[in-house]
Short mmCIF file of C-alpha atoms in Angstrom, two decimals:
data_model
loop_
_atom_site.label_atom_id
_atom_site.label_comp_id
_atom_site.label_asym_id
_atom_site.label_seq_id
_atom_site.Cartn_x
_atom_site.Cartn_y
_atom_site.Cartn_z
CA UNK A 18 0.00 0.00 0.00
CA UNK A 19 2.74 2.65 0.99
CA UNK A 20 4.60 2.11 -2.74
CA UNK A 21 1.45 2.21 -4.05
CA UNK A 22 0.61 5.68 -2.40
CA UNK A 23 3.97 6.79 -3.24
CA UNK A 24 3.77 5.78 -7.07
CA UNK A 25 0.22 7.39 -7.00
CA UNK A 26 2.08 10.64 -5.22
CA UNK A 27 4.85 10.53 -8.05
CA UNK A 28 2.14 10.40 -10.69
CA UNK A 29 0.30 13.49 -9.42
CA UNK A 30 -2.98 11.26 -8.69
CA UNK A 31 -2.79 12.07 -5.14
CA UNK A 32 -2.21 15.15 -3.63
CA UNK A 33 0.18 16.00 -1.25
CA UNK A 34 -2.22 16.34 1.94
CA UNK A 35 -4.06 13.32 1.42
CA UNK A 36 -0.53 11.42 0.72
CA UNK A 37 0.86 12.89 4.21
CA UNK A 38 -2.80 12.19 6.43
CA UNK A 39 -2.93 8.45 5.07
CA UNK A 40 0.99 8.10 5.97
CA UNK A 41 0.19 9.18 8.92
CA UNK A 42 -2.67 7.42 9.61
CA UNK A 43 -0.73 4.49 8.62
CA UNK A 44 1.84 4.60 11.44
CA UNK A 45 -0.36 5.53 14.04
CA UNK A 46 -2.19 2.44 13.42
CA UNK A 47 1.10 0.51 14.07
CA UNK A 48 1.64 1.82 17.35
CA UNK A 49 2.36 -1.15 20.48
CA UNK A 50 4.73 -1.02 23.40
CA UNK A 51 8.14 0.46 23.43
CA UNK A 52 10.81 -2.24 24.70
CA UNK A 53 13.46 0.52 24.01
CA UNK A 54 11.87 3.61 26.23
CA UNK A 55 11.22 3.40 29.46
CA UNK A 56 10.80 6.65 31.64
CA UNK A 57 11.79 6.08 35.87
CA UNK A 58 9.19 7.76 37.45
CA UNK A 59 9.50 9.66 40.25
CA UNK A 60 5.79 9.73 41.63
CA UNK A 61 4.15 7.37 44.53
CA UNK A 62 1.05 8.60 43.79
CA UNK A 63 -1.60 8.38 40.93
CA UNK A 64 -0.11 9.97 37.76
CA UNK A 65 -3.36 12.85 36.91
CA UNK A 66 -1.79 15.16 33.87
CA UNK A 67 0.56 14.96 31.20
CA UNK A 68 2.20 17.14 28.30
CA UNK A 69 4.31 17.89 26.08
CA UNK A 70 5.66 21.56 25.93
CA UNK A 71 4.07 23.10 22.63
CA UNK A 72 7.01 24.83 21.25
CA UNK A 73 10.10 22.36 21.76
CA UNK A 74 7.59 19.06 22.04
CA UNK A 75 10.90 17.78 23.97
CA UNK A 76 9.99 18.13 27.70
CA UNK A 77 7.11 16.19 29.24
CA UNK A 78 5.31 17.39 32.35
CA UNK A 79 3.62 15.28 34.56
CA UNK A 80 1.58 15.73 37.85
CA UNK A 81 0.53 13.00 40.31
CA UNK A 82 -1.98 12.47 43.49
CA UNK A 83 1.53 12.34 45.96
CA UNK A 84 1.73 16.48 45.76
CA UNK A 85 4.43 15.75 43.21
CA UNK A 86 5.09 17.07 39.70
CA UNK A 87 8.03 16.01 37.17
CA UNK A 88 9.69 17.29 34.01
CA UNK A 89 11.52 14.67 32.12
CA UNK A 90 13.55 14.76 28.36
CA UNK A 91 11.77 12.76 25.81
CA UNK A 92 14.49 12.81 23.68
CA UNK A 93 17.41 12.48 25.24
CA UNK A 94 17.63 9.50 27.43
CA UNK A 95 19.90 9.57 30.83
CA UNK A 96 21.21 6.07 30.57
CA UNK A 97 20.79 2.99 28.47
CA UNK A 98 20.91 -0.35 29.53
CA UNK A 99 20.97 -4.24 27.54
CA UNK A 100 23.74 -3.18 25.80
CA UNK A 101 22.43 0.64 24.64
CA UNK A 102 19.46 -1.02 23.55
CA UNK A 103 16.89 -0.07 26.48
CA UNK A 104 16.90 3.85 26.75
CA UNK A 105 15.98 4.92 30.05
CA UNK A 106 14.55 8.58 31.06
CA UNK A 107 14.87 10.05 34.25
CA UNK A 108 13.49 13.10 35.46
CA UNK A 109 15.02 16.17 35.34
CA UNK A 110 13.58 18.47 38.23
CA UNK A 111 10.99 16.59 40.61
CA UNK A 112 9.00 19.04 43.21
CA UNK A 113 7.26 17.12 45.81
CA UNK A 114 6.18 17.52 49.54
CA UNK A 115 9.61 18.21 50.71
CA UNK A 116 9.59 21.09 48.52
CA UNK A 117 9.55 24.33 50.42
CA UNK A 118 6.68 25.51 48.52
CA UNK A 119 5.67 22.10 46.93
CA UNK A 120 1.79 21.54 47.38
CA UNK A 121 0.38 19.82 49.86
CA UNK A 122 -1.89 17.40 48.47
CA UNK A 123 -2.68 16.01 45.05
CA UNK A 124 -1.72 17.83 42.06
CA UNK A 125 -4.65 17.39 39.64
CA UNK A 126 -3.15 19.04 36.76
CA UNK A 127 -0.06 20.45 35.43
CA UNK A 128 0.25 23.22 32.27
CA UNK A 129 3.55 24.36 30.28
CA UNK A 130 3.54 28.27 29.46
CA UNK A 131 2.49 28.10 26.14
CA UNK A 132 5.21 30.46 24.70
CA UNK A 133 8.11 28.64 26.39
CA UNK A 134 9.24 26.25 28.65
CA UNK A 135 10.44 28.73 31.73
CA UNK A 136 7.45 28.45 33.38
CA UNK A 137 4.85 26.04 33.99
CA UNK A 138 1.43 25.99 35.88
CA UNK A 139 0.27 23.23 38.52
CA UNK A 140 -3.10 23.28 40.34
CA UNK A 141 -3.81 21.00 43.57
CA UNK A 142 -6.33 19.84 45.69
CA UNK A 143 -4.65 22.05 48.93
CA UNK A 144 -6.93 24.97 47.02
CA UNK A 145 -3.20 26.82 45.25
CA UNK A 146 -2.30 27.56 41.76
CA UNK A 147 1.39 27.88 41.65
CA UNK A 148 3.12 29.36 38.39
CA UNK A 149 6.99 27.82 38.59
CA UNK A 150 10.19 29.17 37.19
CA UNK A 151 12.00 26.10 35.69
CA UNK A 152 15.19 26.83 36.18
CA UNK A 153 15.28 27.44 39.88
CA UNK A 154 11.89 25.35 40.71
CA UNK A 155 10.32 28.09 42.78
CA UNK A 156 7.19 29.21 42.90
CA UNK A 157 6.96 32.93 41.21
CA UNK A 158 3.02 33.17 41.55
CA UNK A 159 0.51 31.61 44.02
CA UNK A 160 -2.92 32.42 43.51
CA UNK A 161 -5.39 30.84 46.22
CA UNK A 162 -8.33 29.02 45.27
CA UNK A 163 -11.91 28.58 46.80
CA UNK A 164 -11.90 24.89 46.53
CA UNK A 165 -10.04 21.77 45.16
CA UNK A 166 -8.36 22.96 41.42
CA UNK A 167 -9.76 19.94 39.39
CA UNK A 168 -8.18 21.62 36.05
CA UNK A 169 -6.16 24.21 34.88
CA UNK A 170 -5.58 25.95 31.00
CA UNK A 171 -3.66 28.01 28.91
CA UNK A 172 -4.70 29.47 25.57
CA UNK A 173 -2.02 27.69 22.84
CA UNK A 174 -2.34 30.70 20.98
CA UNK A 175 -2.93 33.63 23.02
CA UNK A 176 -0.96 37.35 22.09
CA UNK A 177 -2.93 39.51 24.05
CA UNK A 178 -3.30 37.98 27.63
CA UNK A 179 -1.74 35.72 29.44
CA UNK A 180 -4.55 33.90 31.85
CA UNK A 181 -4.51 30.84 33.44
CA UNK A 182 -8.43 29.21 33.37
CA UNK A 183 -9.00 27.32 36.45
CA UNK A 184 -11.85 24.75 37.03
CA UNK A 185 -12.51 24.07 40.89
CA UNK A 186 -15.18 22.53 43.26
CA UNK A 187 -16.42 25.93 43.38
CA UNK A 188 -19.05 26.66 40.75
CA UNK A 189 -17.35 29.87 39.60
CA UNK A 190 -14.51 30.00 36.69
CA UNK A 191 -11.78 32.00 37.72
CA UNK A 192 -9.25 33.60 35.00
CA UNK A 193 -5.92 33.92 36.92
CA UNK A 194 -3.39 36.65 34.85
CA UNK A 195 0.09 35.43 35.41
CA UNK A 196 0.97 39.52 33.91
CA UNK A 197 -0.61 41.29 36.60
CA UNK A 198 -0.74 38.31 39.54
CA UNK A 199 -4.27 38.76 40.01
CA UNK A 200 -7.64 37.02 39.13
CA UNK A 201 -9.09 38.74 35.68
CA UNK A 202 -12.51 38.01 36.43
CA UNK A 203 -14.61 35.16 37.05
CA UNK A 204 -17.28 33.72 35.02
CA UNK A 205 -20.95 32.90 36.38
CA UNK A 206 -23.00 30.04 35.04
CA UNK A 207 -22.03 26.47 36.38
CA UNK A 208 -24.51 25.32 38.91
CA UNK A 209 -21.42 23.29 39.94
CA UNK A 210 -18.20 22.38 40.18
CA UNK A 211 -16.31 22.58 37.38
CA UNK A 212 -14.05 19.49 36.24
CA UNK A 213 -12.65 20.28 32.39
CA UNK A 214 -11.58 23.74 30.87
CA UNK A 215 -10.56 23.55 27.15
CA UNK A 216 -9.70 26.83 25.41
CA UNK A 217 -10.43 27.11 21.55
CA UNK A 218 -7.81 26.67 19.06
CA UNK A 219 -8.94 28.88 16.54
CA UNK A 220 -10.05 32.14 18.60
CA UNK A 221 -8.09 33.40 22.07
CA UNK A 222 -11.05 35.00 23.26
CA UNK A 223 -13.22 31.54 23.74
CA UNK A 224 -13.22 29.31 26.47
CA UNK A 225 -15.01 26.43 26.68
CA UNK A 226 -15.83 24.24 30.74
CA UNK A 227 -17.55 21.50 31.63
CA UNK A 228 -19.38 21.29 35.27
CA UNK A 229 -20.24 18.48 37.04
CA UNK A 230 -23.67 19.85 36.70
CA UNK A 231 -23.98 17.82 32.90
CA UNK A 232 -23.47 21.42 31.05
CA UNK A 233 -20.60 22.59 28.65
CA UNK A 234 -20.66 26.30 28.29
CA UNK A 235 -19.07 28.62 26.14
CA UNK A 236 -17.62 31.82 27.04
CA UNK A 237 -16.02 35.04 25.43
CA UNK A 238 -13.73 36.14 28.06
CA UNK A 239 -14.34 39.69 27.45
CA UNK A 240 -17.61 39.55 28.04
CA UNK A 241 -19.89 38.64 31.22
CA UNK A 242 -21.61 35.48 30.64
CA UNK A 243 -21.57 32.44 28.89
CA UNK A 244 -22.89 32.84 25.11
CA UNK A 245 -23.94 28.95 24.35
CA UNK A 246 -24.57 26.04 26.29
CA UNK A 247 -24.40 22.66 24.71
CA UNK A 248 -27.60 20.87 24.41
CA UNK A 249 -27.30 16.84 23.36
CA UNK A 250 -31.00 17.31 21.96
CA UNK A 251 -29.74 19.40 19.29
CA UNK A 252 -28.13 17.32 16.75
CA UNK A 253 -26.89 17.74 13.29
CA UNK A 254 -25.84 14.38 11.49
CA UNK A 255 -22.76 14.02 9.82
CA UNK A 256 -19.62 16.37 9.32
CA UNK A 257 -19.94 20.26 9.10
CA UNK A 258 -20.00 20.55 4.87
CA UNK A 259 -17.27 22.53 3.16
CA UNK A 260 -16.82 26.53 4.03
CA UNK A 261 -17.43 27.37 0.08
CA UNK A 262 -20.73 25.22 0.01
CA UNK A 263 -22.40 26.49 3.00
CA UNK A 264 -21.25 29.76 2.20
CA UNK A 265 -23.43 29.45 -1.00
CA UNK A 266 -26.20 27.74 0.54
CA UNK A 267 -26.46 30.26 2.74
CA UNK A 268 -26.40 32.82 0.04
CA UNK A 269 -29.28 31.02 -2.00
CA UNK A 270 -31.32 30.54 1.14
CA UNK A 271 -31.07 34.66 2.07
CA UNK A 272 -31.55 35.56 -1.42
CA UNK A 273 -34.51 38.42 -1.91
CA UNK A 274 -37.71 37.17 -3.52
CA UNK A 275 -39.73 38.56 -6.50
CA UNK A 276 -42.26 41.08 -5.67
CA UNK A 277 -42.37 43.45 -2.75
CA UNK A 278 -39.06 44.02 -1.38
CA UNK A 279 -38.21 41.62 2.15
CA UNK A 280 -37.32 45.32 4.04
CA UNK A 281 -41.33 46.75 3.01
CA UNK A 282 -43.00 43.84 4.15
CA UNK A 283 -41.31 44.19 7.43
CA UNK A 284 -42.09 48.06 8.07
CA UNK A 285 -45.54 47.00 7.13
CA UNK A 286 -45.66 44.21 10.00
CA UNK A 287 -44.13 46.50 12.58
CA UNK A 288 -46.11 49.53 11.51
CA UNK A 289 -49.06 47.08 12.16
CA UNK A 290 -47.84 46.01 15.54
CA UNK A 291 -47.15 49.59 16.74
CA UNK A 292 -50.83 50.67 15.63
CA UNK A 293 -52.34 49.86 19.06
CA UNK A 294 -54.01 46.42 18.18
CA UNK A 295 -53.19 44.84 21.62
CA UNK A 296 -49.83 43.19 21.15
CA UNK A 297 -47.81 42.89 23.83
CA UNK A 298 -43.93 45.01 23.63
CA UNK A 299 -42.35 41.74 24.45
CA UNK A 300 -43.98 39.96 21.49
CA UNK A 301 -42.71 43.42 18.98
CA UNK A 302 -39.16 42.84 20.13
CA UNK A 303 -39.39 39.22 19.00
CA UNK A 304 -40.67 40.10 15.66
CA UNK A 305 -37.68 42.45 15.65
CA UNK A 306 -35.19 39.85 16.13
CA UNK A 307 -36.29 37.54 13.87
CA UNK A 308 -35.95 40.38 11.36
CA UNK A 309 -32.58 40.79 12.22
CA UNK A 310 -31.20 37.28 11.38
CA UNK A 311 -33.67 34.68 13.38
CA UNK A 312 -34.73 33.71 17.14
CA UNK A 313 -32.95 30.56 16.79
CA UNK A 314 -29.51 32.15 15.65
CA UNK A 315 -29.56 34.70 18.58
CA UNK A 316 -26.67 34.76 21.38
CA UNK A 317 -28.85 35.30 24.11
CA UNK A 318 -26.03 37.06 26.30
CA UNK A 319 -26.26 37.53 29.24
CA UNK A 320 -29.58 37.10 29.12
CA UNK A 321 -30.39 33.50 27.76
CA UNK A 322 -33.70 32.06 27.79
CA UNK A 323 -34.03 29.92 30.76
CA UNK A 324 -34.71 26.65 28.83
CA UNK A 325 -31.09 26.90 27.00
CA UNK A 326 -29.55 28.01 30.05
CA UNK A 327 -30.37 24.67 31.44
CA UNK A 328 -29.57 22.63 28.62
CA UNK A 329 -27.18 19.65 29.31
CA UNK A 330 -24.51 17.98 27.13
CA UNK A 331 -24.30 14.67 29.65
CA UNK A 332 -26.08 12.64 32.13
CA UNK A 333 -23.62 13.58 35.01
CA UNK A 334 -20.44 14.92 35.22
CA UNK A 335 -18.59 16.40 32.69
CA UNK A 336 -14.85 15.06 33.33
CA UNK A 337 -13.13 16.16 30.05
CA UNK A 338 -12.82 18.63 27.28
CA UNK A 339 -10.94 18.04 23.92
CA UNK A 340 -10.64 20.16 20.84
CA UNK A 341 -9.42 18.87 17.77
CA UNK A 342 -6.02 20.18 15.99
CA UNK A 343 -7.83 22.19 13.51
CA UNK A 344 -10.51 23.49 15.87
CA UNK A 345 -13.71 22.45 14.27
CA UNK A 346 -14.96 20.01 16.50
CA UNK A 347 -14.86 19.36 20.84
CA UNK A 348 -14.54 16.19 22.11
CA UNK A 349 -16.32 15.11 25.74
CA UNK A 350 -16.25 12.86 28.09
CA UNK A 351 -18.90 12.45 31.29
CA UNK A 352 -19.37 10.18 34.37
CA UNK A 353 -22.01 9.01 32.32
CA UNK A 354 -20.12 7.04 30.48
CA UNK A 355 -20.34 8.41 26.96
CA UNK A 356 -18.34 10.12 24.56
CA UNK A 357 -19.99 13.03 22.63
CA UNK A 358 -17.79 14.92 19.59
CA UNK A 359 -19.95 18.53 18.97
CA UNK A 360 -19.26 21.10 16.20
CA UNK A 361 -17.83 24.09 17.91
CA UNK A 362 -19.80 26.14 15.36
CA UNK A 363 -23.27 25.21 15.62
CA UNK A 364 -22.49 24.15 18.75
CA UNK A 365 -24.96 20.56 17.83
CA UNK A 366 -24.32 17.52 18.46
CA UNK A 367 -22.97 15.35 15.81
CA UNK A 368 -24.41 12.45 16.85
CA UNK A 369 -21.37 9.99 16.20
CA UNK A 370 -21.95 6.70 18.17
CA UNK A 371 -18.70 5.84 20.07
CA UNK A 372 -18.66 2.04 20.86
CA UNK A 373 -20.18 1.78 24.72
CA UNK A 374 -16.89 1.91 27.11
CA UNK A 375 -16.49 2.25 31.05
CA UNK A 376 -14.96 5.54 32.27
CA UNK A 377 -14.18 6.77 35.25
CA UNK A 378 -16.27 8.62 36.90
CA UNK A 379 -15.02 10.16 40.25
CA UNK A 380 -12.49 12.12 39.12
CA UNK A 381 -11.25 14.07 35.60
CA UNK A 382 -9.58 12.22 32.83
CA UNK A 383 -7.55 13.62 30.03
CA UNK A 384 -8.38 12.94 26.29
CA UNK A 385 -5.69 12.85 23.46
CA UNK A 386 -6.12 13.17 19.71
CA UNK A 387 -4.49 12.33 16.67
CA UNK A 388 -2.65 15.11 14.46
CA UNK A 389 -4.81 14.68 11.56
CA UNK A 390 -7.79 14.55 13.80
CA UNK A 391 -8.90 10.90 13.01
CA UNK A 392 -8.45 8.92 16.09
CA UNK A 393 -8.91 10.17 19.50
CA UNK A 394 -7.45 8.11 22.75
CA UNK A 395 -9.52 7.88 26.20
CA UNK A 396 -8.69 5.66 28.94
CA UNK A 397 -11.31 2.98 29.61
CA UNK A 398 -10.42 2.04 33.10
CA UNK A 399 -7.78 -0.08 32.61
CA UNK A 400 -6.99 0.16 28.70
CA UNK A 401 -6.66 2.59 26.39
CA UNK A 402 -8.77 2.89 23.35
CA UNK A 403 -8.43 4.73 20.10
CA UNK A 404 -11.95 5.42 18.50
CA UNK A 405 -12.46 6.65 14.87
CA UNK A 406 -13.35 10.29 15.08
CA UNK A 407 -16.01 10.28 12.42
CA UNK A 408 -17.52 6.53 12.81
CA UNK A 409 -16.89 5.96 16.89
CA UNK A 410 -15.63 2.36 16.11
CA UNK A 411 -12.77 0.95 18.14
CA UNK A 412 -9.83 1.40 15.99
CA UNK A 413 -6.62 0.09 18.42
CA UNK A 414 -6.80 -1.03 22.41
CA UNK A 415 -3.79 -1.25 24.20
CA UNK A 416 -3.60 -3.39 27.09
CA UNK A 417 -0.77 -3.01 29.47
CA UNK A 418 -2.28 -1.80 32.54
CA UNK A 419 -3.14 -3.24 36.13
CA UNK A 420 -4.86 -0.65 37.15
CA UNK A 421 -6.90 2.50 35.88
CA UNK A 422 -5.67 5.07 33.10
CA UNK A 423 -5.89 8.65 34.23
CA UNK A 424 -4.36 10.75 30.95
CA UNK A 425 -2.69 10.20 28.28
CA UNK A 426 -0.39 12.18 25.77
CA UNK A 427 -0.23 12.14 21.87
CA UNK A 428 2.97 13.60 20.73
CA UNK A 429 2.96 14.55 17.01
CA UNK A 430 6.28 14.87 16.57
CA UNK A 431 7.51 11.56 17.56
CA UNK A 432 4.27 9.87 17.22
CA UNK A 433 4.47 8.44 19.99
CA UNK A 434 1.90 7.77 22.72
CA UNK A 435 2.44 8.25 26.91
CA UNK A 436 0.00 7.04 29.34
CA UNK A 437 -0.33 7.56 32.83
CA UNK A 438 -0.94 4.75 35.06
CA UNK A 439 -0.42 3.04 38.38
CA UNK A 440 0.80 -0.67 38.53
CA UNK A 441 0.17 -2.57 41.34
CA UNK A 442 3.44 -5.04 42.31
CA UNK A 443 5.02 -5.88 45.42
CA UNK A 444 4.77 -2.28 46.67
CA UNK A 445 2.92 0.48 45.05
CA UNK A 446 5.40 1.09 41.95
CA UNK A 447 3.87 4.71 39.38
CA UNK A 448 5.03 4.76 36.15
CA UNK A 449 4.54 6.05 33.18
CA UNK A 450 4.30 3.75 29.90
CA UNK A 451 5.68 4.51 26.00
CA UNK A 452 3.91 3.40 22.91
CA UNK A 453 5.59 4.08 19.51
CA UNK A 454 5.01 3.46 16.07
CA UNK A 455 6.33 0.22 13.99
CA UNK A 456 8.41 2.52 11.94
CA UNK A 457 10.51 4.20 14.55
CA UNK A 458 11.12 0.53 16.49
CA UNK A 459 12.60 -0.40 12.68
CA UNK A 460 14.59 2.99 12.30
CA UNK A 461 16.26 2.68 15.88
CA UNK A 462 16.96 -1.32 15.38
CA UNK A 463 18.43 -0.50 12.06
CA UNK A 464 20.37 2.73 13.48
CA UNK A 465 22.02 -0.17 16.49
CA UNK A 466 23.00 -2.47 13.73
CA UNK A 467 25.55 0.34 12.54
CA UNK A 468 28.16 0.19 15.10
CA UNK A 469 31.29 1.80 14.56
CA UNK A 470 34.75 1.19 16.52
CA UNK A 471 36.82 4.21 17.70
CA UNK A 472 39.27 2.56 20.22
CA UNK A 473 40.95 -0.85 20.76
CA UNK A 474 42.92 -1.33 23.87
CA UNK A 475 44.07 -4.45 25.27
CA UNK A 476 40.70 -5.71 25.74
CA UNK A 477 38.46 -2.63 25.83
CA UNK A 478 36.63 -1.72 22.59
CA UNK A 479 35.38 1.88 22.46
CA UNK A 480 32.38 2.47 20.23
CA UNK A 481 29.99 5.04 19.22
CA UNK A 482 26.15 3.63 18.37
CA UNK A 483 23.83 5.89 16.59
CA UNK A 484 20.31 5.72 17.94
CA UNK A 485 17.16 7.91 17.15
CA UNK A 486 18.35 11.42 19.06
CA UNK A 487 21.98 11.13 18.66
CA UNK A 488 25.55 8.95 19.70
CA UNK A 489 26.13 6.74 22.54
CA UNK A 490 29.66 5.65 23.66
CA UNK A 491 30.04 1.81 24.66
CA UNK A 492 32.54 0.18 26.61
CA UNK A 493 32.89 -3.43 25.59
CA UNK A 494 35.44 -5.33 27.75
#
């Protein structure tokens, strides 16, 4: 198939997008277990978040329920063992308990500064934000919380603020701005606690939370309010059709009619309704929206009707948010159980039927997707599934784990896949697991056939082995 594509690519029959989204597609469906990557982690406790920094995609961050938090290299390894072949990761900074101003409890999540990787954000259950300087570990900002942080967010493309969104227990969203060291403002809606905060990728302005009061709710930060609240009732089938076709559906559907002009007929109707025949203001105002564009098309902001502003997008909880890489569509998880994907524009449901699976309920989980948007991951208690975006079938499970998945991680550069997860042994042992692609295990096993020698002396052999990220020295006696 991949000659194929390639003679089809040479011959101009395929384009160059669709050659690179079904190459990748191709080795993301080959992902399994690394045997050659193994990361020594430093938590005892339930690992909660994990990322990659967004400008680098080199330094993972991770968070866990023992109040600690970790930053390891993902591509340089510390030390190899089985001969070079097993590259091990150790982390490079670890801020736990013993930490003079290391949290006290759980830390629930754990955010890289979006521009760079000298600060990074971790929210706990002991009520504190803290905002970290790398390089000397210390805490540079503390902002104190109402309640347990269940979730904290940066915009990935913000250039005009720098605010940290902050789900708690409290039913209030607080915006805390690392410029000034103060909270922004909060926004008003949840009727609970809020467990997920996603911001969009296509606008800095929008920020999207889920409460454990069932509702997702959209907000422009620079206004007061939310301006849509997702309602699983309203459904739309299928993707969102192509910008030009809508565009020119849209067109047709607005287009004037034959006869009396659209703009006379309306004077006439509200010159009728302002003649004194007994109609009620309120019922002249709705005429006069509906004129403008439609009821149903109306932000009703602040002042939504009470039936949307009690819509629900699940039975229970919401415990994760997810956009996709090109922002179209939000991905959802809830204590009920199911998976919802929703078109950010319409804000409708899409309806896509994700196979039934068992999620956690009692706590957040973190949701990973695919580069070209066609497979997201979500741990299923104890596995990890990877569900087609578009059909909801089970694409790839991976099975590994003793005991329940809490996050996981798709890195795009490497393509390669980290988990979080606790396994149960002898003692309590928290680690973090590696899945990579079938085409890097065959790069790097090809890469430690070529094995070069520097030095003989006596009967030590000095030699360098290239592997993925660079050289390794051996000593062979």
């Amino acid at each position: 198939m991949l000659w194929k594509d390639i003679t089809s690519r040479e011959e101009g029959k395929l384009r160059p997008n669709s050659f690179s989204r079904r190459l990748r597609s191709r080795r993301i469906s080959s992902l399994h277990l690394s045997n050659f990557k193994e990361f020594v982690s430093p938590h005892r406790g339930a690992i909660n978040s994990l990322q990659v920094d967004l400008t680098e995609g080199r330094y993972l961050l991770s968070a866990a329920s023992d109040a600690s938090a970790a930053v390891f290299d993902v591509q340089v390894a510390s030390e190899y063992e089985v001969g070079g072949s097993v590259a091990k990761h150790k982390s490079l900074l670890v801020i736990d308990k013993q930490h003079q101003q290391g949290h006290k409890y759980a830390v629930s999540s754990a955010t890289w500064y979006p521009i760079d990787t000298g600060l990074f954000i971790t929210g706990s259950f002991d009520h504190h934000i803290n905002v970290w300087d790398t390089n000397t570990t210390q805490v540079v900002m503390n902002f104190k919380m109402p309640g347990k942080v269940y979730k904290t967010a940066m915009s990935p493309i913000a250039t005009s603020h720098m605010l940290i969104a902050s789900g708690t227990e409290d039913v209030q969203v607080r915006l805390c701005d690392i410029a000034s060291g103060a909270f922004a403002h909060t926004l008003s809606g949840h009727r609970d606690g809020v467990m997920a905060c996603e911001w969009s990728t296509s606008s800095e302005w929008v920020l999207m939370t889920g409460g454990c009061d069932g509702a997702i709710r959209y907000w422009d930060i620079r206004r007061a309010g939310c301006f849509r609240v997702l309602d699983q009732a309203k459904s739309q089938l299928g993707r969102r059709q192509p910008l030009l076709e809508r565009s020119v559906a849209e067109k047709a559907a607005t287009s004037k009619p034959t006869g009396p002009s659209s703009s006379a007929k309306n004077r006439a109707e509200l010159k009728k309704l302002s003649s004194g025949n007994g109609t009620k203001l309120s019922s002249m105002s709705r005429m006069s929206s509906q004129l403008k564009g439609g009821l149903a098309k109306q932000r009703r902001h602040p002042g939504m009707m009470s039936s949307q502003d009690h819509a629900t997008a699940h039975y229970g909880a919401v415990t994760s948010l997810k956009t996709t890489e090109d922002g179209m569509y939000l991905l959802s998880a809830g204590s009920d159980s199911r998976l919802r994907l929703w078109d950010i524009d319409s804000g409708c449901n899409t309806l896509v039927n994700f196979e039934t699976v068992r999620l956690q309920n009692s706590k957040g989980i973190q949701l990973a997707v695919a580069q070209d948007s066609s497979l997201v991951f979500v741990p299923c208690m104890t596995s990890v599934k990877a569900f087609d975006l578009w059909s909801g079938n089970t694409s790839l499970t991976f099975r590994a784990h003793y005991d329940s998945v809490n996050c996981c991680w798709f890195s795009a550069q490497d393509q390669v896949e980290m988990i979080g997860r606790f396994l149960f042994g002898l003692h309590l042992n928290y680690v973090l697991m590696i899945w990579i692609t079938g085409a890097r295990k065959e790069k790097f096993q090809q890469q430690m056939r070529i094995i070069g020698v520097i030095r003989k002396s006596h009967s030590t052999v000095l030699v360098y082995v290239p592997f993925a990220y660079g050289w390794m020295r051996l000593t062979l006696n």
